[in-house]
CSV table of C-alpha atoms in Angstrom, one decimal:
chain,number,residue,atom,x,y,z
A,1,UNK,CA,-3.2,-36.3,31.1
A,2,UNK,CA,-1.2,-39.4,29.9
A,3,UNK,CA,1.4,-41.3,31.5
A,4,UNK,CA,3.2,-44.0,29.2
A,5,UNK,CA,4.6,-46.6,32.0
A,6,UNK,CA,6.4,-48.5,29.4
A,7,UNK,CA,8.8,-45.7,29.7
A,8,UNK,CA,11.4,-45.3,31.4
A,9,UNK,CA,11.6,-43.0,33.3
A,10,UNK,CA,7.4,-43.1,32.8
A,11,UNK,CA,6.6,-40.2,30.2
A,12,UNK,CA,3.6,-38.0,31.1
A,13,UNK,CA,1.5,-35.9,29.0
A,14,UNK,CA,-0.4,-32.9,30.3
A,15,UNK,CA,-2.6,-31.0,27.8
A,16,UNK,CA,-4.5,-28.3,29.3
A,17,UNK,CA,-7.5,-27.1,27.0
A,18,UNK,CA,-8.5,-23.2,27.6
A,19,UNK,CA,-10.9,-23.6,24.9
A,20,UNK,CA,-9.3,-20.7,22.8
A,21,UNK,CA,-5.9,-22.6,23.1
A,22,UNK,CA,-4.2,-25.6,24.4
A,23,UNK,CA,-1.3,-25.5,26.6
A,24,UNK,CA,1.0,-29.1,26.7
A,25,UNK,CA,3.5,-29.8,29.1
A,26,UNK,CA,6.1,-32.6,28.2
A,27,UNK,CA,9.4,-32.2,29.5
A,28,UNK,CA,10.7,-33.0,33.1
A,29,UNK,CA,11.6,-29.5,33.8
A,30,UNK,CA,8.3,-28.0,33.6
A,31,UNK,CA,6.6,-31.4,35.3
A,32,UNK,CA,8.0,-30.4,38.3
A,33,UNK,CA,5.8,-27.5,38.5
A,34,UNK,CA,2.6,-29.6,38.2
A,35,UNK,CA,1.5,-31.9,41.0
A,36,UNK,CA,-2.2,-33.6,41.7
A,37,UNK,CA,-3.6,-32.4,45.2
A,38,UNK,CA,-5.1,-34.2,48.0
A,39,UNK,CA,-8.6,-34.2,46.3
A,40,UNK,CA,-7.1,-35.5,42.9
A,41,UNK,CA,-6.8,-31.8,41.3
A,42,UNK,CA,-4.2,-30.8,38.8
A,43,UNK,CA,-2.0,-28.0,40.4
A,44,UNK,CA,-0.3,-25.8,37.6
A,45,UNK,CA,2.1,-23.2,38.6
A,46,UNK,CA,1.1,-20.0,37.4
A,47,UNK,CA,4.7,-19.1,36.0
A,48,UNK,CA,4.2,-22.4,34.0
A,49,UNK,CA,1.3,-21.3,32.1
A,50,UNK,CA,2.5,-17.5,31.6
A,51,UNK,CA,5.7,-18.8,29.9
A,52,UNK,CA,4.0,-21.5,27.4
A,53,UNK,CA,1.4,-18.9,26.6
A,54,UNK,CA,4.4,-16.5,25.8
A,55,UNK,CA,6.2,-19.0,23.9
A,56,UNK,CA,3.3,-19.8,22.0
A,57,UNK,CA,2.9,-16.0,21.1
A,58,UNK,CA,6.2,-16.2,20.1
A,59,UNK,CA,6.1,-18.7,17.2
A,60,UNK,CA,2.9,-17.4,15.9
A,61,UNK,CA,4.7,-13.8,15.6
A,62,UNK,CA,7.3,-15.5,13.6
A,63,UNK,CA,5.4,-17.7,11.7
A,64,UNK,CA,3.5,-14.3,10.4
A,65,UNK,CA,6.6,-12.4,9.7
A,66,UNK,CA,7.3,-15.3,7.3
A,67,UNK,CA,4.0,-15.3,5.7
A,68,UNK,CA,4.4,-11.5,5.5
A,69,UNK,CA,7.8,-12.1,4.0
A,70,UNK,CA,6.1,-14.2,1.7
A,71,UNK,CA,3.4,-12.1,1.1
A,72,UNK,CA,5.4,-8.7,0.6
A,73,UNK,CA,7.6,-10.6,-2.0
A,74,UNK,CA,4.3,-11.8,-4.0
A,75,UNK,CA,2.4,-8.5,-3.7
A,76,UNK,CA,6.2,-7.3,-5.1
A,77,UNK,CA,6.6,-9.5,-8.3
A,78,UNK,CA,2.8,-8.7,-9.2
A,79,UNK,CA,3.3,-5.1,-9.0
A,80,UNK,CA,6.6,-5.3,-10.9
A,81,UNK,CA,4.3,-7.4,-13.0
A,82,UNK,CA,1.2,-5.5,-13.9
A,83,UNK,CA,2.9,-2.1,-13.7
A,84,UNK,CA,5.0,-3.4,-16.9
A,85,UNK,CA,2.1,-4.4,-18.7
A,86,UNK,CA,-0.1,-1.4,-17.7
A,87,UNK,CA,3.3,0.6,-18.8
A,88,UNK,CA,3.9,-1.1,-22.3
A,89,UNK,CA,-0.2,-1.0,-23.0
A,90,UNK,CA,-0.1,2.9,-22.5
A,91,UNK,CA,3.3,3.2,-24.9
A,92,UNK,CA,1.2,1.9,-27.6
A,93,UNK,CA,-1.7,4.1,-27.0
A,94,UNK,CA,0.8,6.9,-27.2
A,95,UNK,CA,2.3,5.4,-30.4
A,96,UNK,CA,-1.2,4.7,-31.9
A,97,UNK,CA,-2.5,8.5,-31.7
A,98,UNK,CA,1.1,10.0,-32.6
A,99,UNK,CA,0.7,7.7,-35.7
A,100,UNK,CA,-2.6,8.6,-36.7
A,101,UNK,CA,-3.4,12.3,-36.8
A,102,UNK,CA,-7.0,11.5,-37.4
A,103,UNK,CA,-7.8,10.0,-33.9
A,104,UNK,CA,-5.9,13.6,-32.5
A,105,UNK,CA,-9.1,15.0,-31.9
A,106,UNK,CA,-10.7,17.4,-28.8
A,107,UNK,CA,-11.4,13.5,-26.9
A,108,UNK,CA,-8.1,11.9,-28.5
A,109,UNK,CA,-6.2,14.8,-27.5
A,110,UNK,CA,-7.6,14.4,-23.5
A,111,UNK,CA,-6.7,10.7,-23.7
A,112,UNK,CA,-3.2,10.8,-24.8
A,113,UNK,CA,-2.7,13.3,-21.3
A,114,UNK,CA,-4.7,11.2,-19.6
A,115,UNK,CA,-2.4,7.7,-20.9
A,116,UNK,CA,0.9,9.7,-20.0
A,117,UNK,CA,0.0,11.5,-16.8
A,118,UNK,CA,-1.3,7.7,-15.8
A,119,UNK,CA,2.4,6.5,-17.8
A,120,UNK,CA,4.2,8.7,-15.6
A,121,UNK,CA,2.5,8.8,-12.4
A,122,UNK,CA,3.3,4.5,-12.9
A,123,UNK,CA,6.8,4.7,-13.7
A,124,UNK,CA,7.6,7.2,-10.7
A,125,UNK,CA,5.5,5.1,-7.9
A,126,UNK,CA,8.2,2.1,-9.5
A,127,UNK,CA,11.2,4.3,-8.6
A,128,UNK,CA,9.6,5.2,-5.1
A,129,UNK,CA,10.3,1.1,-4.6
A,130,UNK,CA,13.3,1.1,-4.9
A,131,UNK,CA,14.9,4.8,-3.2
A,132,UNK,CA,16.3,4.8,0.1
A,133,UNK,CA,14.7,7.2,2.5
A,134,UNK,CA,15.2,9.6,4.3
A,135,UNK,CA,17.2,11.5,1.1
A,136,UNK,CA,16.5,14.5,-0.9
A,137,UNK,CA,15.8,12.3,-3.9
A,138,UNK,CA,13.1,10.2,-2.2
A,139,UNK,CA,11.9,13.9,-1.5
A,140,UNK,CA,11.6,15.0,-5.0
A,141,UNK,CA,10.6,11.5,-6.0
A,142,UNK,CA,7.7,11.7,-3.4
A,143,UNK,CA,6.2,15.1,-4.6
A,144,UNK,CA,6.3,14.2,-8.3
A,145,UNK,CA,4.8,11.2,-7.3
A,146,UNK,CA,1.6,12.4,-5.5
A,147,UNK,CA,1.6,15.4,-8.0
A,148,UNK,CA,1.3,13.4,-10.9
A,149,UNK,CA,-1.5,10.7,-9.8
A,150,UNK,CA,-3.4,14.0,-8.9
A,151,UNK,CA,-2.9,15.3,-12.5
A,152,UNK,CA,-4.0,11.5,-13.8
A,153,UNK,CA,-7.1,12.4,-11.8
A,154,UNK,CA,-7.4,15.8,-12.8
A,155,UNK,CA,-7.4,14.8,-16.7
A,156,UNK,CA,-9.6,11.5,-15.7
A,157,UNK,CA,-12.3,14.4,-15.0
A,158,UNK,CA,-11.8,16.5,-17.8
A,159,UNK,CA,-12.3,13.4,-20.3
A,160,UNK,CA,-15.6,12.8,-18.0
A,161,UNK,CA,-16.4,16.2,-18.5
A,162,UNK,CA,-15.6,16.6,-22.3
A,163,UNK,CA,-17.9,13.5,-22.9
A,164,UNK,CA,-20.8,14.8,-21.2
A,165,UNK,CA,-20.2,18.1,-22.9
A,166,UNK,CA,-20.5,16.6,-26.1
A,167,UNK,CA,-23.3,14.6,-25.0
A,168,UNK,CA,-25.7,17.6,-24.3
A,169,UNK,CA,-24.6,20.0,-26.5
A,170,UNK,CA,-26.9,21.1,-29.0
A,171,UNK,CA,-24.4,22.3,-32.0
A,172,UNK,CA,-21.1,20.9,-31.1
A,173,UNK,CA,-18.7,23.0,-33.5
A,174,UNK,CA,-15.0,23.2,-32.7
A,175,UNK,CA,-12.8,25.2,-35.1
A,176,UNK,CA,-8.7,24.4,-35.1
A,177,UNK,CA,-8.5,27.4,-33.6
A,178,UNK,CA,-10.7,27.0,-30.5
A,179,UNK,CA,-9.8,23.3,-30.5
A,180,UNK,CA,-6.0,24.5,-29.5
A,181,UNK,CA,-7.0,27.1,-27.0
A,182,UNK,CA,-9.3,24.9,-25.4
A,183,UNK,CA,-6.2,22.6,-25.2
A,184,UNK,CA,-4.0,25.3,-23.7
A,185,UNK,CA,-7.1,25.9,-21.1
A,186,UNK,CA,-7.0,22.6,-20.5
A,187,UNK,CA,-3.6,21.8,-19.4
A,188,UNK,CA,-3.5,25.1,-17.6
A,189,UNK,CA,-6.6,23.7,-15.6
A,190,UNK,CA,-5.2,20.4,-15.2
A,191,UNK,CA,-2.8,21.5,-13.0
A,192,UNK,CA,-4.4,23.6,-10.5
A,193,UNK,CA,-5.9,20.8,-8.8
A,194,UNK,CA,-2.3,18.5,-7.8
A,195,UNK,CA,-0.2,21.7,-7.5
A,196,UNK,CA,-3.1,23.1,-4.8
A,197,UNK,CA,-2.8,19.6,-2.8
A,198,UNK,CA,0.9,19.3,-3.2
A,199,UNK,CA,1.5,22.7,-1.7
A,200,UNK,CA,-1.1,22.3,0.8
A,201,UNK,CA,1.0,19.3,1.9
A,202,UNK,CA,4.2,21.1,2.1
A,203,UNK,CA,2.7,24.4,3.7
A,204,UNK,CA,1.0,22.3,6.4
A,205,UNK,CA,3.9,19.8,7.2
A,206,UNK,CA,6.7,22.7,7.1
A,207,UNK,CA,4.0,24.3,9.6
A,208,UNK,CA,3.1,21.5,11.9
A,209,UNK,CA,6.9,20.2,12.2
A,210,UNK,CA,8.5,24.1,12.7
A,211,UNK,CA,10.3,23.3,9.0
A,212,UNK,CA,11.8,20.1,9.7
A,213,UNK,CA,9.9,18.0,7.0
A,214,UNK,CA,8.1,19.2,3.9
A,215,UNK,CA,5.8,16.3,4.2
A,216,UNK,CA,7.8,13.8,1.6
A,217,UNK,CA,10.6,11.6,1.5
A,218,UNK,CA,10.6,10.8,5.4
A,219,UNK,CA,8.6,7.5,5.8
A,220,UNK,CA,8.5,6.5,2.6
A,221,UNK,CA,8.8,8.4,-0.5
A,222,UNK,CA,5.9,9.5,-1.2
A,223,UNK,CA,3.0,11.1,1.6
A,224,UNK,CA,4.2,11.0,5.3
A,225,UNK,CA,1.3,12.7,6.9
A,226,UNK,CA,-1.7,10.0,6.9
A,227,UNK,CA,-4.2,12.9,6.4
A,228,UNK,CA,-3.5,13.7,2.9
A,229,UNK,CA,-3.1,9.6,1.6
């Protein structure tokens, strides 16, 4: 405690150190609740303490929403950001093998699905940003979303898979013929993985919530149930 008797009225400071935080008491109003007993003691009103504690809780809730503010609008701008660039990169792998029919082979044909299931599964999370929810469209925008970063996985495998195929084959042959069916077989696979999760999704949430929700669109506009994200 310090009292400044130059003052006047004298000013007194009270600082009260609970080791995790400090408490100070300043103005008149609150120093009437604080008075020095008999055996020299410092005498704080409870209701004193239980209001600067609040207050002090108070202003470091709103000096976080302003760092989150901050934070959101950062994490917002580098999205935007490296979304485009990832976006543009992708367009030109897409341009590069449509230009040059000698890269369209068996693993150049798996890596232009996997570039534009990974271009489109980008450019619909970007509209999810910016949809209002609850609305049909944030629905829609929600299941196409999920759906088509599980068929970005889906082909991530297959390219996995068609490596290590070629890998430990012994007489790797492919003929134009099996080359294109082993396409068709391909994107036919490719899609039984998202559209099982997808419907699983809906089934469940259409289920659980006595067809109220599909599962989309109602939180955001993508997942709503936290077990499937």
């Amino acid at each position: 405690m310090t009292i400044n008797e130059i003052a006047i009225p004298p000013k007194v400071n009270i600082t009260l150190d609970f080791k995790v935080t400090q408490i100070y008491i300043t103005d008149s109003e609150d120093l009437v609740m604080v008075e020095i007993n008999d055996n020299g003691e410092l005498d704080v009103c409870i209701d004193l303490i239980d209001r600067k504690l609040k207050e002090q809780r108070s202003e470091f809730k709103s000096t976080n929403k302003e760092c989150e503010a901050i934070l959101c609008w950062v994490e917002y701008i580098l999205t935007l950001v490296c979304f485009s660039i990832s976006i543009v990169c992708l367009l030109v792998t897409l341009l590069t093998y449509l230009l040059f029919s000698v890269l369209r082979t068996v693993a150049g044909r798996n890596n232009m699905f996997l570039s534009g299931s990974l271009l489109m599964a980008q450019v619909s999370l970007l509209a999810s940003l910016h949809i209002s929810q609850p609305s049909i469209l944030c629905q829609v925008i929600g299941v196409v979303t999920h759906f088509l970063w599980l068929w970005m996985f889906s082909w991530s495998f297959m390219c996995s898979y068609h490596m290590y195929h070629v890998f430990t084959a012994n007489t790797p042959t492919y003929s134009a013929g099996s080359t294109t069916h082993g396409l068709r077989k391909s994107v036919c696979g490719s899609f039984v993985l998202p559209a099982t999760a997808v419907i699983a999704v809906i089934v469940y949430s259409y289920w659980a919530t006595q067809g109220r929700q599909v599962g989309y669109g109602n939180v955001m506009c993508y997942l709503d149930l936290p077990l499937f994200r």
